[in-house]
């Protein structure tokens, strides 16, 4: 069995510093006004029982990505390790993949005029490094690794902690797992998103 990359985000540790968002923009030269990775601030409940939760978001590199088959030029593709990437030379900017993604993880790069999203910092992985967002997380809330490796931290967390994924009803089988997430927070269309606009 080959590698299967996944990310675990422990919301009990996330302090909402947005360092992951800044590191991603810097590492990947993401233009102003768009994000590959961002942190939503969510409110749940009714007064006086209201709570806020931070929800870091990114491409989920799904096992069954809905963005993959809608691309008319096959610019979106998936590696054997599960990473979903975009061939920018093939992409025509039609936005079909953006419409197909239930996680709002894709956007049109205003400079390149192609679709763009998180790549798990693919070039860093090839160099044996962690994604920039994981490397810079000050509280250790983000953990990245091979879900098929029983010795990896990602495998251990998913196996031993109660984890949730965003919008499981889509059958995309997302590979971003959350610890400590309110189930309603993983369906942001049902909540009031306060400060995490992309």
Short mmCIF file of C-alpha atoms in Angstrom, two decimals:
data_model
loop_
_atom_site.label_atom_id
_atom_site.label_comp_id
_atom_site.label_asym_id
_atom_site.label_seq_id
_atom_site.Cartn_x
_atom_site.Cartn_y
_atom_site.Cartn_z
CA UNK A 1 0.00 0.00 0.00
CA UNK A 2 1.39 3.40 -0.99
CA UNK A 3 1.23 6.68 0.87
CA UNK A 4 -2.08 8.41 1.56
CA UNK A 5 -1.52 11.96 2.74
CA UNK A 6 -3.95 13.51 5.19
CA UNK A 7 -4.12 16.40 7.63
CA UNK A 8 -5.49 16.46 11.17
CA UNK A 9 -6.42 19.81 12.70
CA UNK A 10 -6.92 19.80 16.46
CA UNK A 11 -9.29 22.67 17.20
CA UNK A 12 -8.59 22.34 20.93
CA UNK A 13 -5.12 23.69 20.16
CA UNK A 14 -5.90 26.27 17.45
CA UNK A 15 -5.46 29.80 18.82
CA UNK A 16 -6.65 31.62 15.71
CA UNK A 17 -3.33 33.34 15.04
CA UNK A 18 -3.66 32.92 11.23
CA UNK A 19 0.05 32.03 10.96
CA UNK A 20 -0.95 29.10 8.73
CA UNK A 21 -2.74 31.48 6.36
CA UNK A 22 0.21 33.88 6.20
CA UNK A 23 2.76 31.07 5.71
CA UNK A 24 0.70 29.63 2.87
CA UNK A 25 0.47 32.97 1.06
CA UNK A 26 4.19 33.56 1.46
CA UNK A 27 5.29 30.04 0.48
CA UNK A 28 3.01 29.81 -2.56
CA UNK A 29 3.06 33.44 -3.72
CA UNK A 30 -0.73 33.65 -3.44
CA UNK A 31 -2.03 37.02 -4.74
CA UNK A 32 -3.84 39.52 -2.53
CA UNK A 33 -7.54 38.91 -2.05
CA UNK A 34 -7.49 35.12 -2.44
CA UNK A 35 -6.42 32.27 -0.14
CA UNK A 36 -5.44 28.62 -0.45
CA UNK A 37 -5.86 28.20 3.29
CA UNK A 38 -7.85 30.36 5.70
CA UNK A 39 -9.42 30.37 9.17
CA UNK A 40 -13.16 30.89 9.58
CA UNK A 41 -14.53 32.27 12.84
CA UNK A 42 -17.87 30.62 13.55
CA UNK A 43 -20.64 31.38 16.04
CA UNK A 44 -22.98 28.68 17.27
CA UNK A 45 -25.92 28.69 19.64
CA UNK A 46 -28.38 31.35 20.72
CA UNK A 47 -27.95 34.07 23.28
CA UNK A 48 -27.02 33.66 26.10
CA UNK A 49 -25.47 30.30 25.23
CA UNK A 50 -23.22 31.31 22.34
CA UNK A 51 -19.82 29.93 21.48
CA UNK A 52 -17.19 30.78 18.89
CA UNK A 53 -15.01 28.33 17.09
CA UNK A 54 -12.08 28.71 14.76
CA UNK A 55 -12.16 26.45 11.74
CA UNK A 56 -9.00 26.32 9.60
CA UNK A 57 -9.99 25.41 6.05
CA UNK A 58 -8.20 24.22 2.94
CA UNK A 59 -8.60 21.77 0.07
CA UNK A 60 -9.50 18.42 1.63
CA UNK A 61 -7.63 16.35 -1.00
CA UNK A 62 -10.64 14.05 -1.05
CA UNK A 63 -10.49 10.35 -1.88
CA UNK A 64 -13.44 10.90 -4.21
CA UNK A 65 -12.99 14.55 -5.31
CA UNK A 66 -15.98 16.04 -7.11
CA UNK A 67 -13.66 18.57 -8.77
CA UNK A 68 -11.78 15.87 -10.65
CA UNK A 69 -14.28 14.60 -13.19
CA UNK A 70 -15.89 17.93 -14.11
CA UNK A 71 -12.73 19.42 -15.63
CA UNK A 72 -13.24 19.42 -19.41
CA UNK A 73 -9.48 19.56 -20.14
CA UNK A 74 -8.31 17.21 -17.36
CA UNK A 75 -6.28 19.95 -15.70
CA UNK A 76 -7.24 18.64 -12.26
CA UNK A 77 -5.60 15.32 -11.42
CA UNK A 78 -4.85 13.15 -8.40
CA UNK A 79 -1.50 11.61 -7.46
CA UNK A 80 -1.20 8.10 -6.03
CA UNK A 81 -0.61 9.65 -2.58
CA UNK A 82 -4.05 11.28 -2.79
CA UNK A 83 -2.85 14.82 -3.41
CA UNK A 84 -5.17 16.67 -5.81
CA UNK A 85 -3.29 19.07 -8.08
CA UNK A 86 -3.95 21.39 -11.03
CA UNK A 87 -1.94 21.54 -14.23
CA UNK A 88 -1.87 25.31 -14.72
CA UNK A 89 -0.74 24.95 -18.33
CA UNK A 90 -3.88 22.97 -19.16
CA UNK A 91 -6.39 24.91 -17.03
CA UNK A 92 -8.66 27.20 -19.06
CA UNK A 93 -10.26 28.94 -16.07
CA UNK A 94 -13.78 27.64 -16.82
CA UNK A 95 -14.61 27.44 -13.06
CA UNK A 96 -16.35 24.04 -13.29
CA UNK A 97 -14.08 22.71 -10.55
CA UNK A 98 -14.88 25.71 -8.36
CA UNK A 99 -18.61 25.03 -8.71
CA UNK A 100 -18.09 21.32 -8.01
CA UNK A 101 -16.08 21.78 -4.80
CA UNK A 102 -18.41 21.73 -1.77
CA UNK A 103 -15.69 23.22 0.46
CA UNK A 104 -15.14 26.55 -1.33
CA UNK A 105 -11.47 25.57 -1.51
CA UNK A 106 -10.83 26.73 -5.09
CA UNK A 107 -10.58 30.14 -6.68
CA UNK A 108 -9.38 31.77 -9.88
CA UNK A 109 -5.90 33.19 -9.51
CA UNK A 110 -6.34 36.82 -10.60
CA UNK A 111 -2.83 36.95 -12.07
CA UNK A 112 -2.57 33.60 -13.80
CA UNK A 113 -6.32 33.35 -14.63
CA UNK A 114 -6.40 29.65 -13.74
CA UNK A 115 -8.00 27.68 -10.93
CA UNK A 116 -5.91 27.40 -7.78
CA UNK A 117 -6.09 25.73 -4.36
CA UNK A 118 -4.01 24.12 -1.63
CA UNK A 119 -1.49 21.58 -2.91
CA UNK A 120 -0.20 20.45 0.52
CA UNK A 121 2.88 22.43 -0.64
CA UNK A 122 3.67 19.60 -3.06
CA UNK A 123 7.14 20.95 -3.84
CA UNK A 124 7.98 20.91 -0.12
CA UNK A 125 6.75 17.31 0.23
CA UNK A 126 9.03 16.28 -2.63
CA UNK A 127 11.93 17.85 -0.71
CA UNK A 128 11.00 15.91 2.46
CA UNK A 129 9.48 18.92 4.21
CA UNK A 130 6.10 19.52 5.83
CA UNK A 131 3.51 21.87 4.27
CA UNK A 132 4.20 25.49 5.22
CA UNK A 133 0.98 25.77 7.26
CA UNK A 134 1.95 22.77 9.40
CA UNK A 135 5.55 23.93 9.78
CA UNK A 136 4.48 27.35 11.06
CA UNK A 137 1.57 26.35 13.35
CA UNK A 138 2.64 27.77 16.72
CA UNK A 139 0.39 25.53 18.80
CA UNK A 140 0.89 22.25 16.93
CA UNK A 141 -2.77 22.17 15.95
CA UNK A 142 -1.95 20.94 12.43
CA UNK A 143 -0.51 17.47 11.88
CA UNK A 144 0.30 16.13 8.42
CA UNK A 145 1.44 12.72 7.28
CA UNK A 146 0.76 9.35 5.74
CA UNK A 147 -2.58 7.90 6.82
CA UNK A 148 -1.43 4.46 5.62
CA UNK A 149 1.59 4.45 7.96
CA UNK A 150 0.65 3.07 11.41
CA UNK A 151 3.68 4.81 12.94
CA UNK A 152 2.68 8.28 11.70
CA UNK A 153 1.13 10.84 14.02
CA UNK A 154 -1.75 11.35 11.58
CA UNK A 155 -2.60 7.64 11.66
CA UNK A 156 -2.44 7.55 15.47
CA UNK A 157 -4.66 10.62 15.88
CA UNK A 158 -7.33 9.39 13.45
CA UNK A 159 -7.25 5.94 15.09
CA UNK A 160 -7.46 7.14 18.70
CA UNK A 161 -9.31 10.47 18.70
CA UNK A 162 -12.92 11.30 17.82
CA UNK A 163 -12.48 12.99 14.44
CA UNK A 164 -14.96 14.60 12.06
CA UNK A 165 -14.75 15.68 8.45
CA UNK A 166 -16.49 18.54 6.71
CA UNK A 167 -19.69 17.74 4.81
CA UNK A 168 -19.45 13.92 4.89
CA UNK A 169 -22.81 13.74 3.12
CA UNK A 170 -21.14 14.79 -0.16
CA UNK A 171 -19.37 11.41 -0.41
CA UNK A 172 -16.16 13.20 -1.40
CA UNK A 173 -14.40 11.42 1.48
CA UNK A 174 -12.30 14.41 2.60
CA UNK A 175 -8.85 13.75 4.03
CA UNK A 176 -8.78 16.73 6.40
CA UNK A 177 -9.82 15.50 9.83
CA UNK A 178 -10.88 17.76 12.70
CA UNK A 179 -10.58 17.03 16.40
CA UNK A 180 -12.91 18.98 18.69
CA UNK A 181 -15.11 20.38 15.94
CA UNK A 182 -18.77 21.03 16.58
CA UNK A 183 -20.61 19.00 13.95
CA UNK A 184 -22.54 22.12 12.92
CA UNK A 185 -19.27 23.98 12.40
CA UNK A 186 -18.33 21.51 9.69
CA UNK A 187 -21.39 22.64 7.74
CA UNK A 188 -20.66 26.39 7.55
CA UNK A 189 -23.69 27.12 5.39
CA UNK A 190 -25.79 26.49 8.51
CA UNK A 191 -23.88 28.99 10.63
CA UNK A 192 -23.08 32.65 10.83
CA UNK A 193 -19.49 32.97 9.56
CA UNK A 194 -18.20 36.05 11.35
CA UNK A 195 -14.62 36.81 10.47
CA UNK A 196 -13.21 34.24 8.10
CA UNK A 197 -14.27 35.48 4.71
CA UNK A 198 -11.97 34.39 1.92
#
